[in-house]
Tab-separated table of C-alpha atoms and ligand atoms in Angstrom:
chain	number	residue	atom	x	y	z
A	21	UNK	CA	113.792	-71.687	-32.446
A	22	UNK	CA	116.713	-70.597	-34.625
A	23	UNK	CA	116.922	-73.662	-36.785
A	24	UNK	CA	116.270	-71.591	-39.873
A	25	UNK	CA	117.609	-68.136	-40.658
A	26	UNK	CA	117.337	-66.025	-43.814
A	27	UNK	CA	119.948	-63.356	-44.421
A	28	UNK	CA	121.296	-61.266	-47.316
A	29	UNK	CA	124.935	-61.443	-48.100
A	30	UNK	CA	126.878	-58.966	-50.163
A	31	UNK	CA	130.389	-59.574	-51.306
A	32	UNK	CA	132.828	-56.722	-51.600
A	33	UNK	CA	133.095	-54.698	-54.799
A	34	UNK	CA	136.359	-54.810	-56.710
A	35	UNK	CA	138.503	-51.689	-56.518
A	36	UNK	CA	138.904	-49.569	-59.579
A	37	UNK	CA	141.899	-49.636	-61.800
A	38	UNK	CA	143.400	-46.133	-62.231
A	39	UNK	CA	144.766	-43.963	-64.899
A	40	UNK	CA	148.241	-42.708	-64.046
A	41	UNK	CA	151.572	-41.990	-65.708
A	42	UNK	CA	155.074	-42.232	-64.693
A	43	UNK	CA	156.578	-38.936	-63.663
A	44	UNK	CA	160.333	-38.916	-63.395
A	45	UNK	CA	162.933	-36.303	-63.782
A	46	UNK	CA	164.538	-36.450	-67.172
A	47	UNK	CA	161.833	-38.768	-68.564
A	48	UNK	CA	159.608	-36.613	-70.614
A	49	UNK	CA	157.113	-39.196	-71.697
A	50	UNK	CA	156.695	-41.611	-68.812
A	51	UNK	CA	154.468	-44.546	-69.701
A	52	UNK	CA	151.231	-45.525	-68.009
A	53	UNK	CA	151.629	-46.893	-64.479
A	54	UNK	CA	148.102	-47.087	-63.179
A	55	UNK	CA	147.693	-50.112	-60.878
A	56	UNK	CA	144.796	-52.580	-60.769
A	57	UNK	CA	142.042	-52.524	-58.162
A	58	UNK	CA	142.013	-55.204	-55.494
A	59	UNK	CA	139.326	-57.908	-55.570
A	60	UNK	CA	136.375	-57.574	-53.315
A	61	UNK	CA	136.095	-59.954	-50.363
A	62	UNK	CA	133.942	-63.088	-50.595
A	63	UNK	CA	131.317	-64.042	-48.121
A	64	UNK	CA	131.732	-67.569	-46.823
A	65	UNK	CA	129.767	-69.813	-44.611
A	66	UNK	CA	131.875	-72.137	-42.517
A	67	UNK	CA	130.916	-74.998	-40.257
A	68	UNK	CA	132.431	-74.555	-36.832
A	69	UNK	CA	132.144	-77.180	-34.069
A	70	UNK	CA	132.253	-74.489	-31.452
A	71	UNK	CA	129.073	-72.941	-32.764
A	72	UNK	CA	125.841	-74.583	-31.607
A	73	UNK	CA	123.099	-72.467	-33.047
A	74	UNK	CA	122.202	-69.975	-35.728
A	75	UNK	CA	121.063	-67.477	-33.092
A	76	UNK	CA	123.983	-65.083	-33.500
A	77	UNK	CA	123.520	-64.826	-37.232
A	78	UNK	CA	119.761	-64.124	-36.847
A	79	UNK	CA	120.568	-60.800	-35.155
A	80	UNK	CA	121.366	-59.091	-38.408
A	81	UNK	CA	119.802	-59.370	-41.729
A	82	UNK	CA	122.488	-57.946	-43.931
A	83	UNK	CA	126.147	-58.995	-44.058
A	84	UNK	CA	128.816	-57.600	-46.280
A	85	UNK	CA	132.416	-58.304	-46.987
A	86	UNK	CA	134.948	-55.492	-47.521
A	87	UNK	CA	135.528	-53.817	-50.875
A	88	UNK	CA	138.779	-54.063	-52.712
A	89	UNK	CA	140.822	-50.841	-52.736
A	90	UNK	CA	141.499	-48.849	-55.837
A	91	UNK	CA	144.793	-49.271	-57.635
A	92	UNK	CA	147.591	-46.747	-57.119
A	93	UNK	CA	150.227	-45.129	-59.219
A	94	UNK	CA	153.527	-46.916	-59.884
A	95	UNK	CA	151.513	-49.998	-60.795
A	96	UNK	CA	150.522	-50.524	-57.201
A	97	UNK	CA	147.767	-53.099	-56.720
A	98	UNK	CA	144.847	-52.077	-54.624
A	99	UNK	CA	144.439	-54.088	-51.431
A	100	UNK	CA	142.104	-57.097	-51.567
A	101	UNK	CA	138.909	-56.765	-49.540
A	102	UNK	CA	138.852	-59.018	-46.564
A	103	UNK	CA	136.590	-62.073	-46.782
A	104	UNK	CA	133.696	-62.290	-44.337
A	105	UNK	CA	133.359	-65.647	-42.640
A	106	UNK	CA	130.031	-66.577	-41.081
A	107	UNK	CA	130.406	-69.382	-38.591
A	108	UNK	CA	127.520	-71.830	-38.456
A	109	UNK	CA	126.974	-75.077	-36.562
A	110	UNK	CA	128.076	-78.327	-38.172
A	111	UNK	CA	125.014	-79.770	-39.947
A	112	UNK	CA	123.863	-76.509	-41.534
A	113	UNK	CA	122.390	-76.667	-45.005
A	114	UNK	CA	122.899	-73.610	-47.103
A	115	UNK	CA	120.571	-72.576	-49.874
A	116	UNK	CA	120.021	-69.664	-52.239
A	117	UNK	CA	116.603	-68.118	-52.197
A	118	UNK	CA	115.429	-66.749	-55.523
A	119	UNK	CA	113.252	-63.637	-55.772
A	120	UNK	CA	110.221	-65.732	-56.168
A	121	UNK	CA	111.129	-67.689	-53.082
A	122	UNK	CA	112.562	-70.880	-54.605
A	123	UNK	CA	115.218	-72.614	-52.682
A	124	UNK	CA	118.359	-74.185	-54.219
A	125	UNK	CA	120.626	-76.068	-51.939
A	126	UNK	CA	124.256	-75.110	-52.468
A	127	UNK	CA	126.015	-76.889	-49.604
A	128	UNK	CA	125.489	-79.307	-46.796
A	129	UNK	CA	128.090	-78.486	-44.237
A	130	UNK	CA	128.521	-81.815	-42.500
A	131	UNK	CA	132.066	-81.620	-41.293
A	132	UNK	CA	133.775	-79.037	-39.090
A	133	UNK	CA	135.788	-76.744	-41.288
A	134	UNK	CA	133.682	-77.309	-44.408
A	135	UNK	CA	132.811	-74.026	-46.096
A	136	UNK	CA	130.886	-72.591	-48.966
A	137	UNK	CA	131.253	-69.228	-50.815
A	138	UNK	CA	127.805	-67.721	-50.786
A	139	UNK	CA	128.741	-64.392	-52.529
A	140	UNK	CA	131.710	-63.958	-54.702
A	141	UNK	CA	133.702	-60.707	-54.483
A	142	UNK	CA	133.918	-58.523	-57.545
A	143	UNK	CA	137.180	-58.540	-59.559
A	144	UNK	CA	139.347	-55.483	-59.308
A	145	UNK	CA	139.458	-53.367	-62.477
A	146	UNK	CA	142.628	-53.112	-64.619
A	147	UNK	CA	144.697	-49.987	-64.410
A	148	UNK	CA	145.653	-48.154	-67.553
A	149	UNK	CA	148.959	-50.116	-67.911
A	150	UNK	CA	146.860	-52.921	-69.373
A	151	UNK	CA	145.513	-50.760	-72.156
A	152	UNK	CA	148.772	-49.563	-73.700
A	153	UNK	CA	149.205	-50.588	-77.262
A	154	UNK	CA	151.673	-49.677	-80.002
A	155	UNK	CA	149.336	-47.039	-81.309
A	156	UNK	CA	148.122	-45.791	-77.944
A	157	UNK	CA	150.937	-45.480	-75.553
A	158	UNK	CA	149.212	-43.140	-73.210
A	159	UNK	CA	145.833	-44.705	-72.585
A	160	UNK	CA	143.470	-42.586	-70.658
A	161	UNK	CA	141.262	-45.575	-69.753
A	162	UNK	CA	141.091	-47.806	-66.764
A	163	UNK	CA	138.545	-50.379	-65.725
A	164	UNK	CA	136.066	-50.067	-62.932
A	165	UNK	CA	135.962	-52.829	-60.339
A	166	UNK	CA	133.156	-55.353	-60.731
A	167	UNK	CA	130.324	-55.312	-58.235
A	168	UNK	CA	130.390	-58.056	-55.575
A	169	UNK	CA	127.561	-60.602	-55.743
A	170	UNK	CA	124.505	-60.049	-53.482
A	171	UNK	CA	122.424	-63.090	-52.577
A	172	UNK	CA	119.571	-64.072	-50.303
A	173	UNK	CA	120.480	-67.204	-48.527
A	174	UNK	CA	118.766	-69.519	-46.147
A	175	UNK	CA	120.678	-71.389	-43.412
A	176	UNK	CA	118.909	-74.357	-41.961
A	177	UNK	CA	120.146	-76.424	-39.103
A	178	UNK	CA	119.335	-80.024	-39.553
A	179	UNK	CA	118.160	-81.604	-36.359
A	180	UNK	CA	120.087	-84.700	-36.069
A	181	UNK	CA	118.165	-87.758	-35.034
A	182	UNK	CA	119.768	-90.852	-33.495
A	183	UNK	CA	117.252	-93.262	-35.001
A	184	UNK	CA	115.520	-93.027	-38.313
A	185	UNK	CA	112.035	-94.564	-38.759
A	186	UNK	CA	111.743	-95.679	-42.338
A	187	UNK	CA	109.361	-97.780	-44.496
A	188	UNK	CA	106.962	-97.383	-47.329
A	189	UNK	CA	104.193	-94.795	-47.065
A	190	UNK	CA	101.182	-95.649	-44.981
A	191	UNK	CA	102.853	-98.460	-42.954
A	192	UNK	CA	102.213	-96.648	-39.640
A	193	UNK	CA	105.322	-94.642	-39.014
A	194	UNK	CA	103.531	-91.583	-37.706
A	195	UNK	CA	101.338	-93.771	-35.544
A	196	UNK	CA	104.371	-95.382	-34.036
A	197	UNK	CA	106.165	-92.048	-33.507
A	198	UNK	CA	103.068	-90.652	-31.788
A	199	UNK	CA	102.854	-93.720	-29.645
A	200	UNK	CA	106.380	-93.527	-28.318
A	201	UNK	CA	106.981	-89.767	-28.087
A	202	UNK	CA	105.236	-86.474	-27.555
A	203	UNK	CA	105.373	-85.738	-31.302
A	204	UNK	CA	101.988	-85.168	-32.929
A	205	UNK	CA	102.321	-86.121	-36.601
A	206	UNK	CA	99.293	-86.236	-38.817
A	207	UNK	CA	98.003	-89.755	-39.254
A	208	UNK	CA	95.766	-90.774	-42.087
A	209	UNK	CA	94.897	-93.793	-44.148
A	210	UNK	CA	96.547	-92.537	-47.315
A	211	UNK	CA	100.170	-92.375	-48.395
A	212	UNK	CA	102.331	-89.274	-48.181
A	213	UNK	CA	100.534	-87.843	-45.123
A	214	UNK	CA	103.849	-86.918	-43.673
A	215	UNK	CA	105.774	-84.641	-45.972
A	216	UNK	CA	108.788	-83.642	-43.874
A	217	UNK	CA	110.813	-85.545	-41.350
A	218	UNK	CA	109.253	-85.280	-37.877
A	219	UNK	CA	111.190	-85.802	-34.698
A	220	UNK	CA	110.268	-87.066	-31.260
A	221	UNK	CA	112.171	-87.860	-28.151
A	222	UNK	CA	111.736	-91.431	-26.952
A	223	UNK	CA	112.429	-92.229	-23.333
A	224	UNK	CA	113.665	-95.669	-22.396
A	225	UNK	CA	114.155	-95.846	-18.671
A	226	UNK	CA	116.496	-93.001	-17.761
A	227	UNK	CA	117.896	-92.833	-21.248
A	228	UNK	CA	116.384	-91.251	-24.359
A	229	UNK	CA	116.996	-90.926	-28.053
A	230	UNK	CA	115.690	-88.830	-30.866
A	231	UNK	CA	113.601	-90.680	-33.356
A	232	UNK	CA	112.784	-89.211	-36.796
A	233	UNK	CA	110.032	-90.318	-39.142
A	234	UNK	CA	111.509	-90.284	-42.635
A	235	UNK	CA	108.653	-89.949	-45.013
A	236	UNK	CA	108.126	-90.534	-48.671
A	237	UNK	CA	110.318	-93.496	-49.380
A	238	UNK	CA	109.095	-95.328	-52.423
A	239	UNK	CA	110.614	-97.278	-55.235
A	240	UNK	CA	112.842	-94.895	-57.203
A	241	UNK	CA	113.396	-92.613	-54.202
A	242	UNK	CA	117.095	-92.706	-54.849
A	243	UNK	CA	116.295	-91.100	-58.217
A	244	UNK	CA	114.354	-88.365	-56.566
A	245	UNK	CA	110.884	-90.025	-56.880
A	246	UNK	CA	108.342	-89.480	-54.084
A	247	UNK	CA	109.802	-87.133	-51.632
A	248	UNK	CA	112.934	-89.062	-52.128
A	249	UNK	CA	116.323	-87.586	-52.131
A	250	UNK	CA	116.216	-84.923	-49.514
A	251	UNK	CA	115.106	-87.261	-46.853
A	252	UNK	CA	117.539	-89.991	-47.643
A	253	UNK	CA	120.218	-87.485	-46.762
A	254	UNK	CA	118.603	-87.184	-43.342
A	255	UNK	CA	118.936	-90.933	-42.771
A	256	UNK	CA	122.712	-90.657	-43.462
A	257	UNK	CA	123.048	-88.933	-40.130
A	258	UNK	CA	121.151	-91.416	-37.996
A	259	UNK	CA	122.992	-94.241	-36.316
A	260	UNK	CA	120.286	-96.882	-36.232
A	261	UNK	CA	117.186	-97.490	-38.387
A	262	UNK	CA	113.823	-98.862	-37.408
A	263	UNK	CA	112.318	-100.313	-40.504
A	264	UNK	CA	108.540	-100.572	-40.311
A	265	UNK	CA	106.597	-102.792	-42.688
A	266	UNK	CA	102.896	-103.199	-43.014
A	267	UNK	CA	101.752	-106.730	-41.855
A	268	UNK	CA	98.659	-106.470	-44.070
A	269	UNK	CA	100.679	-106.057	-47.164
A	270	UNK	CA	100.789	-108.953	-49.587
A	271	UNK	CA	104.463	-109.577	-48.784
A	272	UNK	CA	105.991	-107.695	-45.922
A	273	UNK	CA	109.376	-109.266	-46.518
A	274	UNK	CA	109.373	-108.034	-50.109
A	275	UNK	CA	108.510	-104.556	-48.866
A	276	UNK	CA	111.460	-104.611	-46.550
A	277	UNK	CA	113.737	-105.739	-49.376
A	278	UNK	CA	112.275	-103.009	-51.700
A	279	UNK	CA	113.079	-100.184	-49.272
A	280	UNK	CA	116.488	-101.595	-48.458
A	281	UNK	CA	117.283	-101.666	-52.214
A	282	UNK	CA	116.417	-97.948	-52.373
A	283	UNK	CA	118.778	-97.298	-49.485
A	284	UNK	CA	121.722	-99.088	-50.964
A	285	UNK	CA	121.137	-97.539	-54.415
A	286	UNK	CA	121.277	-94.191	-52.770
A	287	UNK	CA	124.391	-94.872	-50.705
A	288	UNK	CA	125.862	-98.230	-49.860
A	289	UNK	CA	126.686	-97.129	-46.341
A	290	UNK	CA	122.983	-96.677	-45.643
A	291	UNK	CA	122.274	-100.313	-46.202
A	292	UNK	CA	124.958	-101.186	-43.622
A	293	UNK	CA	123.445	-99.155	-40.806
A	294	UNK	CA	122.149	-101.274	-37.980
A	295	UNK	CA	118.484	-101.897	-38.650
A	296	UNK	CA	115.569	-103.314	-36.697
A	297	UNK	CA	112.696	-104.616	-38.735
A	298	UNK	CA	109.216	-104.456	-37.247
A	299	UNK	CA	105.990	-105.794	-38.746
A	300	UNK	CA	103.185	-103.469	-37.785
A	301	UNK	CA	99.431	-103.665	-37.528
A	302	UNK	CA	99.349	-107.104	-35.840
A	303	UNK	CA	96.120	-106.092	-34.143
A	304	UNK	CA	94.323	-106.579	-37.512
A	305	UNK	CA	92.810	-110.061	-37.748
A	306	UNK	CA	94.140	-110.546	-41.258
A	307	UNK	CA	97.619	-109.958	-39.888
A	308	UNK	CA	97.448	-111.859	-36.602
A	309	UNK	CA	96.091	-114.801	-38.563
A	310	UNK	CA	99.262	-115.160	-40.545
A	311	UNK	CA	102.015	-114.220	-38.084
A	312	UNK	CA	103.633	-117.649	-38.396
A	313	UNK	CA	103.758	-117.403	-42.176
A	314	UNK	CA	105.298	-113.842	-41.979
A	315	UNK	CA	107.778	-115.038	-39.371
A	316	UNK	CA	108.747	-117.859	-41.622
A	317	UNK	CA	109.236	-115.626	-44.680
A	318	UNK	CA	111.656	-113.405	-42.694
A	319	UNK	CA	113.477	-116.452	-41.319
A	320	UNK	CA	113.945	-117.769	-44.837
A	321	UNK	CA	116.237	-114.770	-45.634
A	322	UNK	CA	117.873	-114.961	-42.227
A	323	UNK	CA	116.176	-111.855	-40.962
A	324	UNK	CA	114.447	-111.419	-37.670
A	325	UNK	CA	111.431	-109.148	-37.226
A	326	UNK	CA	109.688	-107.615	-34.298
A	327	UNK	CA	105.918	-107.801	-34.328
A	328	UNK	CA	104.156	-104.712	-33.137
A	329	UNK	CA	100.969	-102.721	-33.221
A	330	UNK	CA	101.562	-98.995	-33.244
A	331	UNK	CA	97.794	-98.647	-32.662
A	332	UNK	CA	97.533	-100.735	-29.510
A	333	UNK	CA	101.102	-100.406	-28.352
A	334	UNK	CA	101.738	-104.133	-28.338
A	335	UNK	CA	105.455	-104.991	-28.707
A	336	UNK	CA	106.335	-101.306	-29.027
A	337	UNK	CA	108.320	-100.901	-25.782
A	338	UNK	CA	110.474	-103.972	-26.578
A	339	UNK	CA	111.258	-102.456	-29.962
A	340	UNK	CA	112.275	-99.170	-28.408
A	341	UNK	CA	114.371	-100.823	-25.768
A	342	UNK	CA	116.196	-102.837	-28.450
A	343	UNK	CA	116.739	-99.600	-30.504
A	344	UNK	CA	118.290	-97.996	-27.440
A	345	UNK	CA	120.615	-100.949	-26.865
A	346	UNK	CA	121.646	-100.942	-30.541
A	347	UNK	CA	122.298	-97.196	-30.385
A	348	UNK	CA	124.469	-97.562	-27.357
A	349	UNK	CA	126.551	-100.250	-29.052
A	350	UNK	CA	126.696	-98.222	-32.304
A	351	UNK	CA	127.998	-95.241	-30.332
A	352	UNK	CA	130.833	-97.222	-28.672
A	353	UNK	CA	133.390	-97.446	-31.447
A	354	UNK	CA	133.418	-93.624	-31.489
A	355	UNK	CA	134.566	-93.547	-27.865
A	356	UNK	CA	137.271	-96.185	-28.570
A	357	UNK	CA	138.722	-93.830	-31.222
A	358	UNK	CA	139.852	-91.298	-28.718
A	359	UNK	CA	143.656	-91.730	-28.561
A	360	UNK	CA	145.397	-91.862	-25.248
A	361	UNK	CA	148.300	-89.553	-24.974
A	362	UNK	CA	151.200	-90.520	-22.707
A	363	UNK	CA	153.435	-87.828	-21.383
A	364	UNK	CA	156.666	-89.458	-20.428
A	365	UNK	CA	158.178	-88.104	-17.277
A	366	UNK	CA	161.432	-86.277	-17.862
A	367	UNK	CA	164.422	-88.164	-16.632
A	368	UNK	CA	167.036	-86.491	-14.413
B	403	GTP	N1	95.104	-101.365	-37.362
B	403	GTP	C1	96.176	-100.567	-37.303
B	403	GTP	N2	96.260	-99.510	-38.101
B	403	GTP	C2	97.364	-98.801	-38.030
B	403	GTP	C3	98.453	-99.154	-37.262
B	403	GTP	N3	99.465	-98.278	-37.425
B	403	GTP	C4	99.029	-97.384	-38.294
B	403	GTP	N4	97.737	-97.692	-38.703
B	403	GTP	C5	96.909	-96.981	-39.693
B	403	GTP	O1	97.591	-96.916	-40.911
B	403	GTP	C6	97.358	-95.700	-41.626
B	403	GTP	C7	98.682	-95.054	-41.948
B	403	GTP	O2	99.297	-94.652	-40.693
B	403	GTP	P1	100.371	-93.525	-40.615
B	403	GTP	O3	100.902	-93.586	-39.207
B	403	GTP	O4	99.854	-92.217	-41.093
B	403	GTP	O5	101.396	-94.119	-41.615
B	403	GTP	P2	102.782	-93.488	-42.154
B	403	GTP	O6	103.714	-94.580	-42.437
B	403	GTP	O7	103.236	-92.354	-41.275
B	403	GTP	O8	102.247	-92.890	-43.557
B	403	GTP	P3	102.775	-91.644	-44.452
B	403	GTP	O9	103.244	-90.569	-43.558
B	403	GTP	O10	101.593	-91.239	-45.166
B	403	GTP	O11	103.842	-92.211	-45.300
B	403	GTP	C8	96.464	-94.938	-40.685
B	403	GTP	O12	95.150	-95.084	-41.124
B	403	GTP	C9	96.631	-95.526	-39.324
B	403	GTP	O13	95.517	-95.394	-38.443
B	403	GTP	C10	98.326	-100.358	-36.410
B	403	GTP	O14	99.211	-100.770	-35.658
B	403	GTP	N5	97.128	-101.051	-36.517
B	404	MG	MG1	103.453	-90.350	-41.614
């Protein structure tokens, strides 16, 4: 898999400025005319819809942009070093890697054409023309070009899921994902078992969609609490959400509202995503004994919930079928956006 690639990028060094003096017939003391060096080329990462994987970039470890050329006499500027553009798939996240291995995200290239400078080219040095003063009209100094930046970067391709599986910790997201797909997430009776989004392919008849467990959503997630922020960005890309709540909680409906609040605090468009709510763990007697009451509490806020048991599979296939239908209708407006082009026939 090439969904993560680490490379080193080096921007071009700036060209040197030079020391030079005008030499003309009949001008005994020509002034300084040393030109400036050209800037070194930058290294950029650019999202390209025609690129589908990071495989090509993984072939090399070191990438460098061209150096700037030195300045010339007669105040000639050195040529700029050409930028190096590395094309990556849309949906690539770019981070710097520090020497101790820490990662800092610098760009999330979501849209075709979006780009990020990952190493800045060095500035060209000044030629001696810049150093002439009233007392020193024949400066013998010029500036060296700056070195171009060198950085270790990590490129990660975010796998884009169609459906996000959200909910507070420990509600049974992993259990549900394991029940409907071949994914094998760790399941345990304590919160934060899942620490990174996990994907699985769900088959519904002849169709399928990619379901992602989004872990770590707690109150304050929009502020970065829990495993918060990073994962909320993942949900931005999904088209439909399955919102799982624990039927054995004191108030499943309040849990749903709590998580939804976090979503809208993070980004109002998240709260508007089509969402299916499912009350889980209905196999437990303390849950099955109060189904009517839970149903009533959802109805009182005009919400409808599915009732499922990820453990026994009850109600699960209906939930997935509904997610598939919702996904199909969510995908339709995209198709309608394609404009028809009419080519009028030429008249003779
Ligand atoms: N009885 C019962 N227990 C369930 C059901 N679904 C999940 N559980 C249990 O609930 C606990 C949490 O399940 P997980 O699937 O790990 O929950 P999660 O939402 O993925 O939790 P985190 O990843 O830790 O946030 C585990 O002990 C599961 O066995 C269910 O339908 N019925
Ligand atoms: Mg989990």
